[in-house]
Coordinates of C-alpha atoms and ligand atoms in Angstrom, one line a residue:
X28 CA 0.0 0.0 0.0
X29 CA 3.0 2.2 0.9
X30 CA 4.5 1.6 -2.1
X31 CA 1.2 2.0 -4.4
X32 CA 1.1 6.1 -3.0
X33 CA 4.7 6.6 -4.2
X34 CA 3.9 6.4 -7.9
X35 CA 0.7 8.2 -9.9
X36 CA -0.4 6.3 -13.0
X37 CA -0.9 8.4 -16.0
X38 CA -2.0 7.1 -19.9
X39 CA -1.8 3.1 -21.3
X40 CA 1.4 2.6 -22.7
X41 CA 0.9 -0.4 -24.5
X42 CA -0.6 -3.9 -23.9
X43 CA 0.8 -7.2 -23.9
X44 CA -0.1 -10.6 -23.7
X45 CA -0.4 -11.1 -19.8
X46 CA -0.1 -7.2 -18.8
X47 CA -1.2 -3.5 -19.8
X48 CA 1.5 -1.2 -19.3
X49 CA 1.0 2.5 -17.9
X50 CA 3.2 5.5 -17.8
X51 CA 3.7 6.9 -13.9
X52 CA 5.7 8.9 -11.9
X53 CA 7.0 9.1 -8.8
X54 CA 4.3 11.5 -6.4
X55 CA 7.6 13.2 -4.7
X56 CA 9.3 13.7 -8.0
X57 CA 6.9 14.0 -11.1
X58 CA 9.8 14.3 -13.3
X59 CA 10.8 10.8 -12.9
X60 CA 9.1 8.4 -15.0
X61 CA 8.4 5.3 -14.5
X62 CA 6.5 2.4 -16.6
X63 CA 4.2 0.7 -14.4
X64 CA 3.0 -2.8 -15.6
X65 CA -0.1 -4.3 -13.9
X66 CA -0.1 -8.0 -14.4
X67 CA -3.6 -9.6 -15.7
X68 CA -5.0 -11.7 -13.2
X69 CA -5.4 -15.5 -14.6
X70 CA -9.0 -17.0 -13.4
X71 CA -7.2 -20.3 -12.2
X72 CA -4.9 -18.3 -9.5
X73 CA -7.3 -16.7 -7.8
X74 CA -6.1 -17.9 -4.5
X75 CA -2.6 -16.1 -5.5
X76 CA -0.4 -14.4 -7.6
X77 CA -0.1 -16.2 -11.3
X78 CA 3.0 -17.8 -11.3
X79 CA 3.9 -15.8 -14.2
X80 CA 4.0 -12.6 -12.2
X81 CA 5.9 -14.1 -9.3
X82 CA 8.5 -15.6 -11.8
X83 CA 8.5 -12.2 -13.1
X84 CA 9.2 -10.4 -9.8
X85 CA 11.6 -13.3 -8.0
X86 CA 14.2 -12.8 -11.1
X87 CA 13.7 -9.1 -11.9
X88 CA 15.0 -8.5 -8.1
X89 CA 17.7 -10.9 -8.5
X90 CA 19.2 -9.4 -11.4
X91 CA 19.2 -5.9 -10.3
X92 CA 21.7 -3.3 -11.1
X93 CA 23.1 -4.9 -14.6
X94 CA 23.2 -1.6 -16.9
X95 CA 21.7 -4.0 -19.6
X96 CA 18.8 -5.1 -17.8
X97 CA 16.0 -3.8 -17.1
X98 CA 15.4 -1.9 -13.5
X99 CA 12.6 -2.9 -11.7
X100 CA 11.9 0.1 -8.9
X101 CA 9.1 -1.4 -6.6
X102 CA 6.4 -3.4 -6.8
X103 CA 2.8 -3.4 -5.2
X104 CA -1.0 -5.2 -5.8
X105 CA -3.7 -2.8 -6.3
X106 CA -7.1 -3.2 -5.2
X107 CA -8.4 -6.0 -7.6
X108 CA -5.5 -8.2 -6.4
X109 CA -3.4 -7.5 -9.2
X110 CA 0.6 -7.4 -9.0
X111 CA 1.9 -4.4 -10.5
X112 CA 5.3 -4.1 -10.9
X113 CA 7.0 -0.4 -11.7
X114 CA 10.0 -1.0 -14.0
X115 CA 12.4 1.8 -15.3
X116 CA 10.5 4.0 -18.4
X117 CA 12.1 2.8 -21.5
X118 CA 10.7 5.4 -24.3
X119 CA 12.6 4.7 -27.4
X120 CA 10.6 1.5 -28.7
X121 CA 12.6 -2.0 -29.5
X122 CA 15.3 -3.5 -31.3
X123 CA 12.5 -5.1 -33.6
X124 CA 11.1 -1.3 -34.2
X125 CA 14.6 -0.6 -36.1
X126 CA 15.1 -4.0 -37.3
X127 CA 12.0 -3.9 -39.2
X128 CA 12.1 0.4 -40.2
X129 CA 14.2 -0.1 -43.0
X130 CA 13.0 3.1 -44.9
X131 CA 13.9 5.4 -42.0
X132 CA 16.7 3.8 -39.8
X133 CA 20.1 2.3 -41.1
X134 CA 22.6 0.6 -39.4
X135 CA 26.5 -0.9 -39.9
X136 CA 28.5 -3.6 -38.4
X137 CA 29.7 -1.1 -35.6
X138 CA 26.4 -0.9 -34.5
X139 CA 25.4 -4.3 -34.9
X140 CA 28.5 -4.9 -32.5
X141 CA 27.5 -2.5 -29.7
X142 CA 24.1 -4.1 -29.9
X143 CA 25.1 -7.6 -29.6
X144 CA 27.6 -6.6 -26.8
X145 CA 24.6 -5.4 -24.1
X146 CA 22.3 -8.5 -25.5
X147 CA 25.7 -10.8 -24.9
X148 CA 26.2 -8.9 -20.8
X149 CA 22.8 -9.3 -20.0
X150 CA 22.4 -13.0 -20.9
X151 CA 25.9 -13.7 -19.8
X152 CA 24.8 -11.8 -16.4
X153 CA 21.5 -13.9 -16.2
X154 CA 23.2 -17.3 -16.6
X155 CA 25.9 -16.1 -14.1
X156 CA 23.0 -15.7 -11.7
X157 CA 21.1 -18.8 -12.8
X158 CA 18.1 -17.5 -14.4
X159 CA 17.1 -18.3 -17.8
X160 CA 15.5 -15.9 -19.8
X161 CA 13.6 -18.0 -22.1
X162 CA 12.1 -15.6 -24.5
X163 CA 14.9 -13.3 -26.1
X164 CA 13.1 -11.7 -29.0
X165 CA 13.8 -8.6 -30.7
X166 CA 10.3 -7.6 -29.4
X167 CA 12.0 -7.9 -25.6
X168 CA 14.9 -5.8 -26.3
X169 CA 13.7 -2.2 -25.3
X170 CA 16.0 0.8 -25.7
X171 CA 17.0 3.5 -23.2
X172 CA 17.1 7.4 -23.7
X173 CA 20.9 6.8 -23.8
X174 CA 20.9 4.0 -26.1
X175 CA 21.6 1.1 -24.0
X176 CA 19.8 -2.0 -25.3
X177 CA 18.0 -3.7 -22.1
X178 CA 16.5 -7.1 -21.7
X179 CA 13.4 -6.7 -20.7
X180 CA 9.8 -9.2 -19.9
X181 CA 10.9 -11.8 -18.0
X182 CA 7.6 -13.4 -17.7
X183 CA 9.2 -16.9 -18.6
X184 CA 12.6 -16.6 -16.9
X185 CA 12.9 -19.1 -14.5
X186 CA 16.0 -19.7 -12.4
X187 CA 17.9 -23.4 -13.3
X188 CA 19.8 -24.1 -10.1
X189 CA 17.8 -26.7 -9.2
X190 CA 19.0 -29.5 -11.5
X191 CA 16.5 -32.1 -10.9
X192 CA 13.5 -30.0 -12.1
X193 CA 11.9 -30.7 -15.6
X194 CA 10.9 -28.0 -17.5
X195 CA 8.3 -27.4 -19.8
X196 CA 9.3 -27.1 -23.0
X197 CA 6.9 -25.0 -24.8
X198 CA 8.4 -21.6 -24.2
X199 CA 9.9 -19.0 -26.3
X200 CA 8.6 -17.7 -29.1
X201 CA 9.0 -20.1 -32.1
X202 CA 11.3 -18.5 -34.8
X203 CA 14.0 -18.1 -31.8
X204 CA 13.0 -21.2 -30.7
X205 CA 16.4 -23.8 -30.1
X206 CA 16.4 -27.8 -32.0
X207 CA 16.0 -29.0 -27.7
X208 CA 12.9 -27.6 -27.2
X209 CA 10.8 -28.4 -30.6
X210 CA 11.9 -31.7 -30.1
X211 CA 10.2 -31.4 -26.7
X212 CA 13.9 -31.5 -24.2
X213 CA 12.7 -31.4 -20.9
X214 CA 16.4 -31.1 -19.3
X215 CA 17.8 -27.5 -20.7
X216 CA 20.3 -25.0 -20.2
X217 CA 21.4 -21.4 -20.9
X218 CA 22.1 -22.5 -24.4
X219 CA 18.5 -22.3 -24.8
X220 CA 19.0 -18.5 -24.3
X221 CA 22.2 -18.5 -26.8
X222 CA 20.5 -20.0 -29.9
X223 CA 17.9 -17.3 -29.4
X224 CA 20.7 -14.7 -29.1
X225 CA 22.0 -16.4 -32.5
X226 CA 18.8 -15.7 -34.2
X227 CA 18.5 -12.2 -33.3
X228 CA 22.5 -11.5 -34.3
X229 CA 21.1 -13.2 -37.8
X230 CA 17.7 -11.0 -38.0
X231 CA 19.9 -7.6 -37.1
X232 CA 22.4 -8.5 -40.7
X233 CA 19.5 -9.6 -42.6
X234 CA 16.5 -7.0 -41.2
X235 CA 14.1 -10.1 -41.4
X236 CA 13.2 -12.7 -39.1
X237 CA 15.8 -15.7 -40.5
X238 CA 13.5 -19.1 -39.2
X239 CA 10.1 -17.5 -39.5
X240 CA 8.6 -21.0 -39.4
X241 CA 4.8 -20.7 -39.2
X242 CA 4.3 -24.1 -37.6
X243 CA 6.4 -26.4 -35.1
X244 CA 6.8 -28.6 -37.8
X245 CA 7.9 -25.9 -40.4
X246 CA 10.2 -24.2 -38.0
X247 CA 12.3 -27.9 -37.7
X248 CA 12.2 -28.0 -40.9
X249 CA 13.7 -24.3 -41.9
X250 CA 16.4 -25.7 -39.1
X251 CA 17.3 -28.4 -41.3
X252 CA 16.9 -27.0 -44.0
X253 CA 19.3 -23.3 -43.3
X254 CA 21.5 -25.1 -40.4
X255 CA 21.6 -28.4 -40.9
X256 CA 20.2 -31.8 -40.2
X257 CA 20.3 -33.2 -36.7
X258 CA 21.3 -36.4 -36.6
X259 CA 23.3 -39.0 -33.7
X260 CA 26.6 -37.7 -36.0
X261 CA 26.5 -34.3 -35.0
X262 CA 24.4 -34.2 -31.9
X263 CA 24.8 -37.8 -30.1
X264 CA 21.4 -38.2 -28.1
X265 CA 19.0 -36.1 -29.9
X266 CA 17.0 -39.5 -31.8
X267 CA 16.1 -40.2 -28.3
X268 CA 14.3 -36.7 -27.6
X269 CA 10.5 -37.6 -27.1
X270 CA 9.4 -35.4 -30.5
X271 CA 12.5 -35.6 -32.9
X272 CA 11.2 -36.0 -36.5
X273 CA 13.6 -34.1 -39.5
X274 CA 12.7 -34.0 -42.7
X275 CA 13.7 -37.7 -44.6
X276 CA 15.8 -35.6 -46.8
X277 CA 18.7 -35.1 -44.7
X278 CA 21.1 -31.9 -45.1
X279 CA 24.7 -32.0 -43.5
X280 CA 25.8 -28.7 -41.0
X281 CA 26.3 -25.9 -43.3
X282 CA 30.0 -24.4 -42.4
X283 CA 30.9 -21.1 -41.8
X284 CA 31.8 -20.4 -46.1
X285 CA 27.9 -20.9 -46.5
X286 CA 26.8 -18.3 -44.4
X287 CA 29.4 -15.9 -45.3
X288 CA 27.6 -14.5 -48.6
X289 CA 24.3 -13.9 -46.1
X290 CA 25.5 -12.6 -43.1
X291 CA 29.0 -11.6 -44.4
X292 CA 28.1 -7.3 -43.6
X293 CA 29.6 -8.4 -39.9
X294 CA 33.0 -9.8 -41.3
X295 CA 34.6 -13.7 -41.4
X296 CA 35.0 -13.0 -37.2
X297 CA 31.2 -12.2 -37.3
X298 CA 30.2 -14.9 -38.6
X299 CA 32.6 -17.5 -36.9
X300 CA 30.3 -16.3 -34.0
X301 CA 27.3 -16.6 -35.2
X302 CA 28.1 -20.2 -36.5
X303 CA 28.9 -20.6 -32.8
X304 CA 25.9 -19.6 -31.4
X305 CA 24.0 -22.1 -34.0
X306 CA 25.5 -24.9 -32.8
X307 CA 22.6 -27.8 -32.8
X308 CA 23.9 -29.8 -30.2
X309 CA 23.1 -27.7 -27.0
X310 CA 26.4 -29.2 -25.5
X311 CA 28.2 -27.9 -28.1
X312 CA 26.7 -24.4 -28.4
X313 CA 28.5 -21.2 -27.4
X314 CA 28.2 -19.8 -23.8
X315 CA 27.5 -16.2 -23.2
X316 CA 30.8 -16.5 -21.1
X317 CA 32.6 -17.7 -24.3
X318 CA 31.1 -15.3 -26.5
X319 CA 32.6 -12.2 -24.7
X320 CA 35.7 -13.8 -25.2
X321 CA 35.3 -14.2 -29.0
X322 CA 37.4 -12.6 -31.2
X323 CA 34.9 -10.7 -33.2
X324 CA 34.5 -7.9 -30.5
X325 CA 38.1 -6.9 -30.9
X326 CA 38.0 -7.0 -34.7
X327 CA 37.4 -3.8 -36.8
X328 CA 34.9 -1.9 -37.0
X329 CA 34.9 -1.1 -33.3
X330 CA 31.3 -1.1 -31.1
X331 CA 29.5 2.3 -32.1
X332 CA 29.0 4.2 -28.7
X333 CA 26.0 4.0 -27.4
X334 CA 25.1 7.5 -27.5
X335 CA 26.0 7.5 -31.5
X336 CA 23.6 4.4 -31.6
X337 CA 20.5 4.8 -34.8
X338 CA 17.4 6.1 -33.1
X339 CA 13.6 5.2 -33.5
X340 CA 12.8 8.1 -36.4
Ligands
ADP410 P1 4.9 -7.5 -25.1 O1 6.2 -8.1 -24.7 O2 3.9 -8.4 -25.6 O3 5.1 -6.2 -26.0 P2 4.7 -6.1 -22.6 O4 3.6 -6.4 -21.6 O5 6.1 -6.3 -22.1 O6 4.2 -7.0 -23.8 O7 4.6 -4.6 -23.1 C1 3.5 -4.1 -23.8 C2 3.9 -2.7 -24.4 O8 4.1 -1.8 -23.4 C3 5.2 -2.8 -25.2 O9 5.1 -3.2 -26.5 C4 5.7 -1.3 -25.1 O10 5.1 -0.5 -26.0 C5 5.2 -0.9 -23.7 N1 6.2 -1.1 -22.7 C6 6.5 -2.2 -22.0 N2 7.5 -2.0 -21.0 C7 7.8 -0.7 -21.2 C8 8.8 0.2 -20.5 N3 9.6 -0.3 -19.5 N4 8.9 1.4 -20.9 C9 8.1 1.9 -21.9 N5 7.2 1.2 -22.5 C10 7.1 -0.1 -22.2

């Protein structure tokens, strides 16, 4: 209740798929805005808080203070029980806004490079905390006033210390969705995160979603098709997953020299990371740990500041 009086909600912001967000501001300081996102209630929790919203909440406070995350401030239920959390004010749209404005806002290989860099801290400062995000999406990728990228929506994270625990497998949004989890894995990792961290290093080249499968089915198949087959020779186990079915045609791993003539705007080091964070075999994909290390950061062009970063228009 405390909390609820510190912050005045002002106009919709935008809606989502479990929450409307609102502008606010803090009473004591109306010149610090604040987004304020009120969770929709589910009917089948009415006894608590959806476990969406606590998931939300228990990982938002554990990852606090990572420049490339996003800040959550306080959080409170209002009067119809709803949890409302109030999360820094992010006003310059998405990664997927620019991505997909390709009339209006250009970008390089510099920029490209600063971008991946706060997608890469945040997921490698996630992981180092044992949350996995679980739905990294252009769409979550929201943009400061000072140009830092931020991972925002944690409404799937869930932490993986507990090693025991299945998982369900039917999260993150398909076209970023990793070979493990359409063929139904119910044992995952962080790599889950860093094939979806892959596809969104591929959509920023190539401005367009690169596995848009419109089905589970098609989406394997665009995998097998673009990446390659997986079989026991490159991913030893994967036969036994409960819903592995490829295509009859089988395709060998494209190498690097196949996806240089696509993705070749971020350079031969580029792409050697991107071919990394492809890998089909979950064991043998690239941490987020290895990925800072990768030689592609060093290489020219050098990360645009973020203050010189392309802008919404
Ligand atoms: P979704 O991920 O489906 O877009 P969200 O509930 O996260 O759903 O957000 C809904 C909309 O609210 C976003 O598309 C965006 O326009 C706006 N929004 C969300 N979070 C913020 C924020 N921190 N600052 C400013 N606008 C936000």
């Amino acid at each position: 209740e405390l909390e609820k009086r510190k912050y005045v909600k002002g106009r919709k912001l935008g809606e989502g798929t479990y929450a409307n967000v609102y502008l606010g501001h803090s009473r004591s300081d109306p010149s610090s805005l604040v987004a304020i996102k009120k969770i929709k209630v589910q009917a089948q929790y009415n006894d608590g808080l959806a476990p969406d919203a606590v998931r939300e909440l228990k990982h938002l406070q554990e990852l606090r203070g990572h420049p490339n995350i996003i800040q959550l401030f306080s959080v409170f239920s209002s009067k119809d029980q709803n949890l409302n959390l109030v999360l820094e004010y992010l006003p310059l749209g998405d990664l997927e806004m620019l991505i997909k404005d390709v009339d209006h806002v250009r970008y390089g290989a510099g920029d490209i490079k600063a971008w991946m860099g706060m997608l890469t801290r945040a997921v490698w400062f996630c992981h180092e905390n044992y949350v996995l995000h679980r739905d990294i999406k252009p769409n979550n990728l929201l943009i400061a006033a000072d140009g830092e990228v931020k991972l925002a929506d944690f409404g799937l994270a869930r932490g993986f210390s507990d090693p025991g625990w299945r998982m369900t497998a039917t999260v993150i949004t398909r076209w970023y969705r990793p070979p493990e989890l359409l063929f139904g894995a119910r044992h995952y990792s962080g790599a889950v995160d860093i094939w979806s961290v892959g596809m969104v290093f591929a959509e920023l080249i190539i401005r367009t979603a690169y596995l848009p499968g419109n089905t589970e089915v098609e989406q394997i198949g665009l995998i097998c098709k673009r990446i390659g087959t997986p079989t026991e020779d490159n991913w030893p186990g994967v036969t036994q997953l409960s819903q592995y079915t490829v295509p009859s045609e089988i395709t060998p791993v494209w190498g690097k020299e196949a996806f240089m003539s696509r993705f070749g705007a971020v350079g031969s080091e580029g792409v050697d990371l991107l071919v990394r964070t492809l890998a089909l075999d979950p064991k043998r994909r690239i941490t987020a740990r290895e990925m800072l290390e990768h030689k592609w950061w060093k290489a020219e062009p050098k990360p645009t500041r973020k203050e010189d970063l392309p802008r919404k228009s």
